[in-house]
Each structure stands twice: as C-alpha cells, then as structure tokens.
Amino acid sequence: MQITQADSEAVTRAVAEAELKTSGEIVTVVAQESDGYTDVALALSAFVAFTGLVLLAFFPDPVTGLVDTLSGGWNSEWTASGLLGLASAITIVLFLATFALTLSPAVRFALIPGRVKTLRVEDAAIRHFKVGAERRTHGRTGVLIFVSLREHRAQIVADSAIAEQVPPEVWGDAMVDMLREIKAGQLGAGIAAGVRDVGEILAPHFPRADDDQNELPDRLIQL
C-alpha cells in the first residue's frame, strides 16, 4: 500500500483539527514493516533442515535409492561416511533453499506466525514512541498512532499522564474505525479517522488551554 501526498495531507489536517480540542499531542507514524525478521527466517530454515535430517534418519532407503538411481546405480552399499556426507549435503541444501525462499517478502511474511508479527509491531511502536513522543510534551500528553503496512497491524501508545486517565481498552473504537478504512484501501482516511477518535477521547480529560502550544509535529511520519 502506497502513501500518497493526499494521505499525508488528510492525516496532517486531522491532527491539527483534533488538537484544537485537546492539549494532547497526537503523532502519526507509518512504517512499511516493523522488522526484517531475519531471526525468524533463520529459525525456520534450521527447522526445515533439521526435519529433513530426522526424516532421513528414519527413512533412508527412499533417499539413498534416489541417489543410487541418479548416479547410475553404482553405489550398491552405503558406508557410514557416505551416509554422513549425504545427510550433511541434504541439511545444507534444505537450509539454504528455505532461507532463499524467505528472501522474498511475500513468502517471508506469509510464513511468519501472526503472534510474532503482533509482538514485533508492538515493540516497534513502543520504540518509536520513546524516541518521538514520550516525555516530549510539557504535561506528558503525547499519543502515538503507529501503522505497520506489511504486517497489517496498528498500535496506539500513550504517555504516562494519559495512561493514568484513559484505560488501554478505550482505544478500541479508534482502532476499529481506523482499520476499517485501511482494509478498504483508504490509508489516509483510516489514520485520519483514528486521529479524530483519539482527539474525542482526549478532549474531556485533557481540554485545550488558551495558551496551549503545538509541541509535536502534526505531519504524517513515514519510515
């Protein structure tokens, strides 16, 4: 999903309008992906290679028979060293082949468990919140809306003053409204909807003061 100039403008406008009602500061971030998942690809490759090794140990005849056929049928008796070499070769080939497959983003993200994606997006959201919003406002009223496109996931993270007043489950409606639009292919409209909902949630608890200053950027941050 591509982020257009219209998307950026819609989100920036929504943030500016929402902050007219609240002293809360809303930051929006869109990442193409939250992690490279190299560790997951390596673990998956090792699992496939190990599984192949185990299957060879329990069912060697089909494999050795195939190798004999491909070699012209000359290897009539397998030695211990020959079997060890065959097992090593199969393990290496399976590992490299699986890892090569995971180099394709489409394949890699299809194979990654959903729970792993969720945890990595949560970690990325918290990491970006600590860098870009946490304790960067006078009243610790920063809120981060984080969207990770490849994982198809989003997170809302709030600073300490807001977390004391607003339970985490309250953000549920904002998430629903945001993801409904994003699933329909309307990225900018979805994030803007989430921003408006967050603004409505913050307004009763953190109304905008007359001398309120804009402390965090309104623009959509793209990673």
mmCIF file of C-alpha atoms in Angstrom:
data_model
loop_
_atom_site.group_PDB
_atom_site.id
_atom_site.type_symbol
_atom_site.label_atom_id
_atom_site.label_comp_id
_atom_site.label_asym_id
_atom_site.label_seq_id
_atom_site.Cartn_x
_atom_site.Cartn_y
_atom_site.Cartn_z
ATOM 1 C CA MET A 1 0.000 0.000 0.000
ATOM 2 C CA GLN A 2 1.474 3.316 -1.084
ATOM 3 C CA ILE A 3 1.313 6.516 0.952
ATOM 4 C CA THR A 4 0.193 9.388 -1.265
ATOM 5 C CA GLN A 5 0.512 13.123 -0.801
ATOM 6 C CA ALA A 6 -3.250 13.244 -0.302
ATOM 7 C CA ASP A 7 -2.922 10.698 2.524
ATOM 8 C CA SER A 8 -0.291 12.814 4.250
ATOM 9 C CA GLU A 9 -2.347 15.972 3.900
ATOM 10 C CA ALA A 10 -5.501 14.297 5.216
ATOM 11 C CA VAL A 11 -3.700 12.999 8.299
ATOM 12 C CA THR A 12 -1.926 16.297 8.975
ATOM 13 C CA ARG A 13 -5.232 18.138 8.713
ATOM 14 C CA ALA A 14 -6.954 15.655 11.053
ATOM 15 C CA VAL A 15 -4.200 16.005 13.667
ATOM 16 C CA ALA A 16 -4.376 19.806 13.570
ATOM 17 C CA GLU A 17 -8.170 19.747 13.925
ATOM 18 C CA ALA A 18 -8.130 17.171 16.742
ATOM 19 C CA GLU A 19 -5.574 19.171 18.723
ATOM 20 C CA LEU A 20 -7.855 22.221 18.637
ATOM 21 C CA LYS A 21 -9.944 20.420 21.272
ATOM 22 C CA THR A 22 -7.265 18.901 23.482
ATOM 23 C CA SER A 23 -3.872 19.568 25.000
ATOM 24 C CA GLY A 24 -2.930 16.050 23.948
ATOM 25 C CA GLU A 25 -0.325 15.809 21.200
ATOM 26 C CA ILE A 26 -1.005 13.194 18.514
ATOM 27 C CA VAL A 27 1.855 11.764 16.480
ATOM 28 C CA THR A 28 1.216 9.517 13.473
ATOM 29 C CA VAL A 29 3.790 7.107 12.061
ATOM 30 C CA VAL A 30 3.528 4.716 9.118
ATOM 31 C CA ALA A 31 6.180 2.031 8.596
ATOM 32 C CA GLN A 32 6.448 -0.261 5.594
ATOM 33 C CA GLU A 33 7.405 -3.049 8.030
ATOM 34 C CA SER A 34 8.312 -3.228 11.700
ATOM 35 C CA ASP A 35 11.148 -5.734 11.454
ATOM 36 C CA GLY A 36 13.271 -7.637 8.953
ATOM 37 C CA TYR A 37 12.501 -10.955 10.710
ATOM 38 C CA THR A 38 15.925 -12.366 9.805
ATOM 39 C CA ASP A 39 15.985 -14.336 13.047
ATOM 40 C CA VAL A 40 12.632 -15.919 12.199
ATOM 41 C CA ALA A 41 13.846 -16.816 8.693
ATOM 42 C CA LEU A 42 16.981 -18.424 10.120
ATOM 43 C CA ALA A 43 14.985 -20.347 12.716
ATOM 44 C CA LEU A 44 12.546 -21.582 10.066
ATOM 45 C CA SER A 45 15.404 -22.631 7.785
ATOM 46 C CA ALA A 46 17.063 -24.520 10.632
ATOM 47 C CA PHE A 47 13.768 -26.243 11.479
ATOM 48 C CA VAL A 48 13.241 -27.402 7.886
ATOM 49 C CA ALA A 49 16.838 -28.636 7.655
ATOM 50 C CA PHE A 50 16.566 -30.494 10.966
ATOM 51 C CA THR A 51 13.246 -32.034 9.939
ATOM 52 C CA GLY A 52 14.832 -33.288 6.730
ATOM 53 C CA LEU A 53 17.705 -34.785 8.714
ATOM 54 C CA VAL A 54 15.332 -36.590 11.054
ATOM 55 C CA LEU A 55 13.291 -37.977 8.159
ATOM 56 C CA LEU A 56 16.482 -39.221 6.517
ATOM 57 C CA ALA A 57 17.496 -40.967 9.737
ATOM 58 C CA PHE A 58 14.187 -42.831 9.962
ATOM 59 C CA PHE A 59 13.543 -43.372 6.250
ATOM 60 C CA PRO A 60 16.933 -43.535 4.497
ATOM 61 C CA ASP A 61 16.053 -46.028 1.769
ATOM 62 C CA PRO A 62 13.967 -43.743 -0.498
ATOM 63 C CA VAL A 63 16.706 -41.101 -0.458
ATOM 64 C CA THR A 64 19.645 -43.451 -0.922
ATOM 65 C CA GLY A 65 17.703 -45.260 -3.654
ATOM 66 C CA LEU A 66 17.133 -41.986 -5.470
ATOM 67 C CA VAL A 67 20.817 -41.082 -5.197
ATOM 68 C CA ASP A 68 21.784 -44.523 -6.496
ATOM 69 C CA THR A 69 19.458 -44.092 -9.453
ATOM 70 C CA LEU A 70 20.810 -40.634 -10.266
ATOM 71 C CA SER A 71 24.392 -41.919 -10.038
ATOM 72 C CA GLY A 72 23.713 -44.803 -12.398
ATOM 73 C CA GLY A 73 23.145 -47.428 -9.745
ATOM 74 C CA TRP A 74 26.818 -47.983 -8.975
ATOM 75 C CA ASN A 75 26.680 -47.274 -5.261
ATOM 76 C CA SER A 76 25.260 -50.620 -4.151
ATOM 77 C CA GLU A 77 26.279 -50.332 -0.486
ATOM 78 C CA TRP A 78 26.323 -47.184 1.598
ATOM 79 C CA THR A 79 29.117 -46.684 4.134
ATOM 80 C CA ALA A 80 28.812 -44.700 7.348
ATOM 81 C CA SER A 81 30.898 -41.881 5.886
ATOM 82 C CA GLY A 82 28.793 -41.891 2.723
ATOM 83 C CA LEU A 83 25.565 -41.599 4.711
ATOM 84 C CA LEU A 84 27.064 -38.822 6.848
ATOM 85 C CA GLY A 85 28.075 -36.909 3.733
ATOM 86 C CA LEU A 86 24.609 -37.370 2.231
ATOM 87 C CA ALA A 87 22.946 -36.197 5.441
ATOM 88 C CA SER A 88 25.209 -33.135 5.604
ATOM 89 C CA ALA A 89 24.514 -32.241 1.975
ATOM 90 C CA ILE A 90 20.746 -32.579 2.383
ATOM 91 C CA THR A 91 20.782 -30.500 5.556
ATOM 92 C CA ILE A 92 22.781 -27.708 3.916
ATOM 93 C CA VAL A 93 20.629 -27.718 0.767
ATOM 94 C CA LEU A 94 17.375 -27.604 2.749
ATOM 95 C CA PHE A 95 18.656 -24.775 4.952
ATOM 96 C CA LEU A 96 19.869 -22.658 2.050
ATOM 97 C CA ALA A 97 16.789 -23.339 -0.088
ATOM 98 C CA THR A 98 14.409 -22.379 2.717
ATOM 99 C CA PHE A 99 16.366 -19.231 3.557
ATOM 100 C CA ALA A 100 16.432 -18.276 -0.120
ATOM 101 C CA LEU A 101 12.644 -18.580 -0.232
ATOM 102 C CA THR A 102 12.276 -16.289 2.770
ATOM 103 C CA LEU A 103 14.248 -13.574 0.964
ATOM 104 C CA SER A 104 11.024 -12.872 -0.915
ATOM 105 C CA PRO A 105 8.967 -10.511 1.292
ATOM 106 C CA ALA A 106 5.703 -12.126 0.158
ATOM 107 C CA VAL A 107 6.900 -15.597 1.186
ATOM 108 C CA ARG A 108 8.567 -14.413 4.392
ATOM 109 C CA PHE A 109 5.536 -12.554 5.686
ATOM 110 C CA ALA A 110 3.232 -15.439 4.727
ATOM 111 C CA LEU A 111 5.306 -17.829 6.847
ATOM 112 C CA ILE A 112 5.748 -15.614 9.917
ATOM 113 C CA PRO A 113 3.243 -16.515 12.675
ATOM 114 C CA GLY A 114 0.666 -13.833 13.387
ATOM 115 C CA ARG A 115 1.627 -13.654 17.050
ATOM 116 C CA VAL A 116 5.230 -12.877 16.119
ATOM 117 C CA LYS A 117 4.085 -10.068 13.804
ATOM 118 C CA THR A 118 1.911 -8.591 16.551
ATOM 119 C CA LEU A 119 4.744 -8.618 19.089
ATOM 120 C CA ARG A 120 7.217 -7.053 16.653
ATOM 121 C CA VAL A 121 4.756 -4.291 15.743
ATOM 122 C CA GLU A 122 4.140 -3.623 19.443
ATOM 123 C CA ASP A 123 7.889 -3.422 20.065
ATOM 124 C CA ALA A 124 8.376 -1.081 17.090
ATOM 125 C CA ALA A 125 5.515 1.167 18.215
ATOM 126 C CA ILE A 126 6.921 1.460 21.739
ATOM 127 C CA ARG A 127 10.405 2.086 20.379
ATOM 128 C CA HIS A 128 9.228 4.915 18.110
ATOM 129 C CA PHE A 129 7.045 6.300 20.895
ATOM 130 C CA LYS A 130 10.030 6.517 23.244
ATOM 131 C CA VAL A 131 12.036 8.337 20.591
ATOM 132 C CA GLY A 132 9.376 10.636 19.187
ATOM 133 C CA ALA A 133 6.696 11.259 21.804
ATOM 134 C CA GLU A 134 7.388 10.011 25.306
ATOM 135 C CA ARG A 135 8.081 12.836 27.766
ATOM 136 C CA ARG A 136 8.461 15.311 24.922
ATOM 137 C CA THR A 137 5.390 17.315 25.931
ATOM 138 C CA HIS A 138 5.048 19.583 28.952
ATOM 139 C CA GLY A 139 2.241 17.556 30.507
ATOM 140 C CA ARG A 140 3.333 14.147 29.153
ATOM 141 C CA THR A 141 0.273 14.034 26.948
ATOM 142 C CA GLY A 142 1.710 12.530 23.786
ATOM 143 C CA VAL A 143 -0.105 9.785 21.856
ATOM 144 C CA LEU A 144 1.423 7.756 19.046
ATOM 145 C CA ILE A 145 -0.666 6.122 16.311
ATOM 146 C CA PHE A 146 1.587 3.571 14.623
ATOM 147 C CA VAL A 147 0.646 1.663 11.457
ATOM 148 C CA SER A 148 2.804 -1.138 10.032
ATOM 149 C CA LEU A 149 1.767 -1.905 6.472
ATOM 150 C CA ARG A 150 3.279 -5.323 5.692
ATOM 151 C CA GLU A 151 2.102 -6.786 8.989
ATOM 152 C CA HIS A 152 -1.379 -5.268 8.572
ATOM 153 C CA ARG A 153 -1.300 -4.119 12.178
ATOM 154 C CA ALA A 154 -1.551 -0.881 14.155
ATOM 155 C CA GLN A 155 -0.867 0.278 17.704
ATOM 156 C CA ILE A 156 -1.823 3.256 19.839
ATOM 157 C CA VAL A 157 0.647 4.152 22.592
ATOM 158 C CA ALA A 158 0.029 6.915 25.141
ATOM 159 C CA ASP A 159 2.303 8.844 27.503
ATOM 160 C CA SER A 160 2.105 8.388 31.263
ATOM 161 C CA ALA A 161 -0.343 11.197 32.069
ATOM 162 C CA ILE A 162 -2.835 9.898 29.510
ATOM 163 C CA ALA A 163 -2.369 6.264 30.549
ATOM 164 C CA GLU A 164 -3.363 7.243 34.089
ATOM 165 C CA GLN A 165 -6.646 8.709 32.861
ATOM 166 C CA VAL A 166 -7.544 6.554 29.865
ATOM 167 C CA PRO A 167 -7.608 2.729 30.112
ATOM 168 C CA PRO A 168 -5.963 0.931 27.147
ATOM 169 C CA GLU A 169 -9.230 -0.705 26.068
ATOM 170 C CA VAL A 170 -10.758 2.720 25.381
ATOM 171 C CA TRP A 171 -8.600 2.963 22.256
ATOM 172 C CA GLY A 172 -10.500 0.010 20.785
ATOM 173 C CA ASP A 173 -13.087 2.102 18.924
ATOM 174 C CA ALA A 174 -10.363 4.256 17.399
ATOM 175 C CA MET A 175 -8.567 1.128 16.218
ATOM 176 C CA VAL A 176 -11.757 -0.300 14.709
ATOM 177 C CA ASP A 177 -12.586 2.897 12.819
ATOM 178 C CA MET A 178 -9.012 3.243 11.597
ATOM 179 C CA LEU A 179 -8.542 -0.347 10.434
ATOM 180 C CA ARG A 180 -11.933 -0.425 8.693
ATOM 181 C CA GLU A 181 -10.822 2.317 6.334
ATOM 182 C CA ILE A 182 -7.300 0.962 5.900
ATOM 183 C CA LYS A 183 -8.626 -2.504 4.993
ATOM 184 C CA ALA A 184 -10.714 -0.805 2.317
ATOM 185 C CA GLY A 185 -7.534 0.669 0.846
ATOM 186 C CA GLN A 186 -8.017 4.156 2.303
ATOM 187 C CA LEU A 187 -4.831 4.585 4.315
ATOM 188 C CA GLY A 188 -5.017 8.339 4.821
ATOM 189 C CA ALA A 189 -8.722 8.283 5.629
ATOM 190 C CA GLY A 190 -8.186 5.429 8.079
ATOM 191 C CA ILE A 191 -5.430 7.127 10.052
ATOM 192 C CA ALA A 192 -7.390 10.388 9.981
ATOM 193 C CA ALA A 193 -10.411 8.562 11.439
ATOM 194 C CA GLY A 194 -8.228 7.148 14.198
ATOM 195 C CA VAL A 195 -6.837 10.610 14.909
ATOM 196 C CA ARG A 196 -10.315 12.102 15.216
ATOM 197 C CA ASP A 197 -11.391 9.349 17.617
ATOM 198 C CA VAL A 198 -8.268 9.799 19.732
ATOM 199 C CA GLY A 199 -8.931 13.534 19.853
ATOM 200 C CA GLU A 200 -12.505 12.933 21.051
ATOM 201 C CA ILE A 201 -11.243 10.555 23.745
ATOM 202 C CA LEU A 202 -8.622 13.006 24.984
ATOM 203 C CA ALA A 203 -10.750 16.163 24.956
ATOM 204 C CA PRO A 204 -12.765 15.526 28.183
ATOM 205 C CA HIS A 205 -9.656 14.521 30.145
ATOM 206 C CA PHE A 206 -7.176 16.981 28.635
ATOM 207 C CA PRO A 207 -9.039 20.029 27.294
ATOM 208 C CA ARG A 208 -7.049 22.545 25.303
ATOM 209 C CA ALA A 209 -5.820 25.531 27.296
ATOM 210 C CA ASP A 210 -5.800 29.066 25.924
ATOM 211 C CA ASP A 211 -2.002 29.160 25.975
ATOM 212 C CA ASP A 212 -1.567 25.657 24.552
ATOM 213 C CA GLN A 213 1.394 25.249 22.201
ATOM 214 C CA ASN A 214 1.922 22.661 19.490
ATOM 215 C CA GLU A 215 4.857 20.636 20.857
ATOM 216 C CA LEU A 216 4.982 17.682 18.421
ATOM 217 C CA PRO A 217 4.729 17.609 14.607
ATOM 218 C CA ASP A 218 1.276 17.229 13.046
ATOM 219 C CA ARG A 219 2.598 15.712 9.803
ATOM 220 C CA LEU A 220 2.436 12.028 8.983
ATOM 221 C CA ILE A 221 5.863 10.481 9.616
ATOM 222 C CA GLN A 222 6.846 7.840 7.061
ATOM 223 C CA LEU A 223 9.502 5.228 7.816
#
